[in-house]
PDB file of C-alpha atoms in Angstrom:
ATOM      1  CA  MET A   1      24.962 -14.263 -35.808  1.00 55.00           C
ATOM      2  CA  ARG A   2      25.641 -11.720 -37.861  1.00 64.00           C
ATOM      3  CA  THR A   3      21.936 -10.945 -38.258  1.00 66.00           C
ATOM      4  CA  PHE A   4      21.470 -10.087 -34.869  1.00 72.00           C
ATOM      5  CA  ARG A   5      24.513  -7.300 -34.629  1.00 78.00           C
ATOM      6  CA  PRO A   6      22.504  -4.479 -36.641  1.00 78.00           C
ATOM      7  CA  ILE A   7      19.419  -5.856 -33.585  1.00 82.00           C
ATOM      8  CA  ARG A   8      21.999  -5.290 -31.237  1.00 84.00           C
ATOM      9  CA  LYS A   9      23.657  -2.280 -32.479  1.00 84.00           C
ATOM     10  CA  THR A  10      19.978  -0.524 -32.612  1.00 86.00           C
ATOM     11  CA  ALA A  11      18.982  -1.645 -29.253  1.00 84.00           C
ATOM     12  CA  SER A  12      22.584  -0.185 -27.820  1.00 86.00           C
ATOM     13  CA  LEU A  13      22.391   2.861 -29.090  1.00 82.00           C
ATOM     14  CA  LEU A  14      18.565   3.584 -28.016  1.00 83.00           C
ATOM     15  CA  LEU A  15      19.068   2.208 -24.640  1.00 81.00           C
ATOM     16  CA  THR A  16      22.059   4.800 -24.397  1.00 83.00           C
ATOM     17  CA  ALA A  17      19.807   7.702 -25.513  1.00 76.00           C
ATOM     18  CA  SER A  18      17.434   6.467 -23.144  1.00 77.00           C
ATOM     19  CA  LEU A  19      19.961   7.061 -20.625  1.00 74.00           C
ATOM     20  CA  LEU A  20      21.562  10.606 -21.196  1.00 72.00           C
ATOM     21  CA  GLY A  21      18.307  11.839 -21.912  1.00 69.00           C
ATOM     22  CA  THR A  22      16.877  11.256 -18.628  1.00 71.00           C
ATOM     23  CA  SER A  23      17.824  13.456 -16.293  1.00 64.00           C
ATOM     24  CA  MET A  24      18.604  12.877 -12.454  1.00 66.00           C
ATOM     25  CA  ALA A  25      18.048  15.321 -10.107  1.00 66.00           C
ATOM     26  CA  PRO A  26      20.070  15.531  -6.814  1.00 72.00           C
ATOM     27  CA  ALA A  27      18.813  14.379  -3.517  1.00 71.00           C
ATOM     28  CA  ARG A  28      18.427  16.883  -1.069  1.00 77.00           C
ATOM     29  CA  ALA A  29      18.294  16.699   2.704  1.00 77.00           C
ATOM     30  CA  ALA A  30      17.223  18.703   5.513  1.00 79.00           C
ATOM     31  CA  MET A  31      16.073  19.508   9.041  1.00 82.00           C
ATOM     32  CA  VAL A  32      12.546  18.425   9.389  1.00 76.00           C
ATOM     33  CA  ALA A  33      10.577  20.894  11.649  1.00 83.00           C
ATOM     34  CA  THR A  34       8.783  19.706  14.735  1.00 85.00           C
ATOM     35  CA  PRO A  35       5.829  21.736  14.534  1.00 85.00           C
ATOM     36  CA  HIS A  36       5.748  19.929  10.948  1.00 82.00           C
ATOM     37  CA  LEU A  37       5.799  16.068  12.438  1.00 79.00           C
ATOM     38  CA  LEU A  38       3.060  17.556  14.931  1.00 82.00           C
ATOM     39  CA  ALA A  39       1.250  18.943  12.381  1.00 80.00           C
ATOM     40  CA  ALA A  40       1.050  15.536  10.158  1.00 79.00           C
ATOM     41  CA  GLU A  41       0.394  13.448  13.664  1.00 85.00           C
ATOM     42  CA  GLN A  42      -1.804  15.067  14.710  1.00 84.00           C
ATOM     43  CA  GLY A  43      -3.603  15.387  11.395  1.00 82.00           C
ATOM     44  CA  THR A  44      -3.716  11.178  10.820  1.00 85.00           C
ATOM     45  CA  ARG A  45      -5.356  11.635  14.543  1.00 87.00           C
ATOM     46  CA  ASP A  46      -7.964  13.547  13.390  1.00 85.00           C
ATOM     47  CA  ARG A  47      -8.814  11.555  10.674  1.00 85.00           C
ATOM     48  CA  ALA A  48      -8.804   8.376  12.763  1.00 85.00           C
ATOM     49  CA  ARG A  49     -11.097   9.933  15.500  1.00 84.00           C
ATOM     50  CA  LEU A  50     -13.436  11.156  12.107  1.00 83.00           C
ATOM     51  CA  ALA A  51     -13.056   7.345  10.967  1.00 83.00           C
ATOM     52  CA  SER A  52     -13.957   5.499  13.874  1.00 85.00           C
ATOM     53  CA  LEU A  53     -17.104   7.567  14.278  1.00 82.00           C
ATOM     54  CA  LEU A  54     -18.061   5.744  11.093  1.00 83.00           C
ATOM     55  CA  GLU A  55     -17.601   2.733  12.102  1.00 86.00           C
ATOM     56  CA  ARG A  56     -20.089   2.922  14.776  1.00 85.00           C
ATOM     57  CA  GLU A  57     -22.991   0.928  14.366  1.00 87.00           C
ATOM     58  CA  ASP A  58     -25.750   3.288  15.698  1.00 83.00           C
ATOM     59  CA  LEU A  59     -24.512   5.833  12.959  1.00 80.00           C
ATOM     60  CA  GLN A  60     -24.280   3.616  10.035  1.00 85.00           C
ATOM     61  CA  ARG A  61     -28.314   2.456  11.323  1.00 86.00           C
ATOM     62  CA  GLN A  62     -28.575   6.349  11.020  1.00 83.00           C
ATOM     63  CA  LEU A  63     -26.992   7.135   7.926  1.00 80.00           C
ATOM     64  CA  ALA A  64     -28.797   4.342   5.608  1.00 83.00           C
ATOM     65  CA  ALA A  65     -32.085   5.677   7.357  1.00 83.00           C
ATOM     66  CA  MET A  66     -31.242   8.775   5.704  1.00 80.00           C
ATOM     67  CA  GLY A  67     -29.777   7.529   2.435  1.00 82.00           C
ATOM     68  CA  VAL A  68     -26.481   7.995   2.767  1.00 81.00           C
ATOM     69  CA  ASP A  69     -24.344   5.266   1.747  1.00 85.00           C
ATOM     70  CA  VAL A  70     -21.577   4.597   4.637  1.00 85.00           C
ATOM     71  CA  GLN A  71     -18.446   3.746   2.525  1.00 87.00           C
ATOM     72  CA  GLN A  72     -19.385   6.994   0.292  1.00 85.00           C
ATOM     73  CA  ALA A  73     -19.118   8.665   3.743  1.00 82.00           C
ATOM     74  CA  LYS A  74     -16.083   6.773   4.398  1.00 84.00           C
ATOM     75  CA  ALA A  75     -14.823   8.042   0.872  1.00 84.00           C
ATOM     76  CA  ARG A  76     -15.269  11.857   1.544  1.00 82.00           C
ATOM     77  CA  VAL A  77     -14.070  12.060   4.866  1.00 81.00           C
ATOM     78  CA  ALA A  78     -10.513  10.085   3.111  1.00 81.00           C
ATOM     79  CA  GLY A  79     -10.407  13.194   0.801  1.00 83.00           C
ATOM     80  CA  LEU A  80     -10.696  15.753   3.060  1.00 82.00           C
ATOM     81  CA  THR A  81      -7.847  17.774   4.063  1.00 83.00           C
ATOM     82  CA  ASP A  82      -5.993  17.854   7.328  1.00 82.00           C
ATOM     83  CA  ALA A  83      -7.357  21.656   7.891  1.00 82.00           C
ATOM     84  CA  GLU A  84     -10.917  20.437   6.946  1.00 84.00           C
ATOM     85  CA  VAL A  85     -10.709  17.266   9.584  1.00 83.00           C
ATOM     86  CA  ALA A  86      -9.476  19.300  12.247  1.00 82.00           C
ATOM     87  CA  GLN A  87     -12.578  21.725  11.365  1.00 83.00           C
ATOM     88  CA  LEU A  88     -15.057  19.079  11.804  1.00 82.00           C
ATOM     89  CA  ASN A  89     -13.219  17.820  14.960  1.00 80.00           C
ATOM     90  CA  GLN A  90     -13.343  21.128  16.319  1.00 81.00           C
ATOM     91  CA  HIS A  91     -17.093  21.370  16.136  1.00 79.00           C
ATOM     92  CA  LEU A  92     -17.243  17.523  17.514  1.00 75.00           C
ATOM     93  CA  ASP A  93     -15.484  18.663  20.492  1.00 70.00           C
ATOM     94  CA  ALA A  94     -18.203  21.257  21.405  1.00 71.00           C
ATOM     95  CA  LEU A  95     -21.063  18.542  21.176  1.00 62.00           C
ATOM     96  CA  PRO A  96     -22.213  17.890  24.562  1.00 60.00           C
ATOM     97  CA  ALA A  97     -20.417  16.717  26.882  1.00 54.00           C
ATOM     98  CA  GLY A  98     -22.662  13.108  27.328  1.00 51.00           C
ATOM     99  CA  GLY A  99     -21.001  11.765  24.103  1.00 55.00           C
ATOM    100  CA  THR A 100     -21.230  12.492  20.470  1.00 55.00           C
ATOM    101  CA  SER A 101     -25.159  12.888  19.347  1.00 65.00           C
ATOM    102  CA  VAL A 102     -26.207  11.110  16.406  1.00 71.00           C
ATOM    103  CA  LEU A 103     -27.484  14.149  15.035  1.00 74.00           C
ATOM    104  CA  GLY A 104     -24.256  16.183  15.635  1.00 75.00           C
ATOM    105  CA  VAL A 105     -22.717  13.508  13.683  1.00 77.00           C
ATOM    106  CA  PHE A 106     -25.599  13.751  10.997  1.00 81.00           C
ATOM    107  CA  VAL A 107     -24.998  17.269  10.369  1.00 82.00           C
ATOM    108  CA  LEU A 108     -21.651  16.840  10.555  1.00 83.00           C
ATOM    109  CA  LEU A 109     -21.741  14.001   7.130  1.00 85.00           C
ATOM    110  CA  ILE A 110     -24.715  16.715   5.682  1.00 85.00           C
ATOM    111  CA  LEU A 111     -21.968  19.460   6.237  1.00 85.00           C
ATOM    112  CA  ILE A 112     -19.268  17.439   4.170  1.00 86.00           C
ATOM    113  CA  LEU A 113     -21.429  16.080   1.642  1.00 84.00           C
ATOM    114  CA  VAL A 114     -22.606  20.049   0.790  1.00 83.00           C
ATOM    115  CA  ILE A 115     -18.775  21.134   0.880  1.00 84.00           C
ATOM    116  CA  THR A 116     -18.020  18.406  -1.766  1.00 84.00           C
ATOM    117  CA  ASP A 117     -21.129  19.211  -3.450  1.00 82.00           C
ATOM    118  CA  ALA A 118     -19.600  23.000  -3.674  1.00 82.00           C
ATOM    119  CA  LEU A 119     -16.513  21.959  -4.492  1.00 83.00           C
ATOM    120  CA  GLY A 120     -17.929  19.796  -7.619  1.00 80.00           C
ATOM    121  CA  VAL A 121     -16.003  16.677  -6.504  1.00 81.00           C
ATOM    122  CA  THR A 122     -19.480  14.650  -5.918  1.00 79.00           C
ATOM    123  CA  ASP A 123     -23.541  15.539  -7.482  1.00 79.00           C
ATOM    124  CA  VAL A 124     -25.883  14.259  -3.982  1.00 78.00           C
ATOM    125  CA  PHE A 125     -27.886  17.435  -3.703  1.00 75.00           C
ATOM    126  CA  SER A 126     -29.175  19.199  -6.796  1.00 78.00           C
ATOM    127  CA  PHE A 127     -29.708  22.769  -4.793  1.00 76.00           C
ATOM    128  CA  VAL A 128     -25.845  22.574  -4.370  1.00 75.00           C
ATOM    129  CA  HIS A 129     -24.088  23.846  -7.395  1.00 77.00           C
ATOM    130  CA  PRO A 130     -20.245  23.495  -7.979  1.00 75.00           C
ATOM    131  CA  ALA A 131     -18.402  26.241  -8.213  1.00 70.00           C
ATOM    132  CA  LYS A 132     -16.408  27.298 -11.521  1.00 66.00           C
TER     133      LYS A 132
END
């Protein structure tokens, strides 16, 4: 039993020091404004709308024919900010009333690819040089 005493004493000192060394941030509670909640909900809806467009079979065939990986396009849409998603959905709303054309969605996806290339996130197009 005496051989474990130095180990226990050292372990208890280390645990005490680690507990005293950590700082705990105080919890804060505040009112959440309605516009913030609505903006978050709208961002979720806009992102779901773009994701549902990427699930369409005709769009997936068109993207595959043009050499764009559907999973990569989905990942890029997931990586967009809420403002970018809202802007893309506004462009989709401007399309003809007959429905979303494949050409419009293709232009939208190419725009997404160019933006992510310009930000330096990806390197799909050789003519787009990322900003430094």
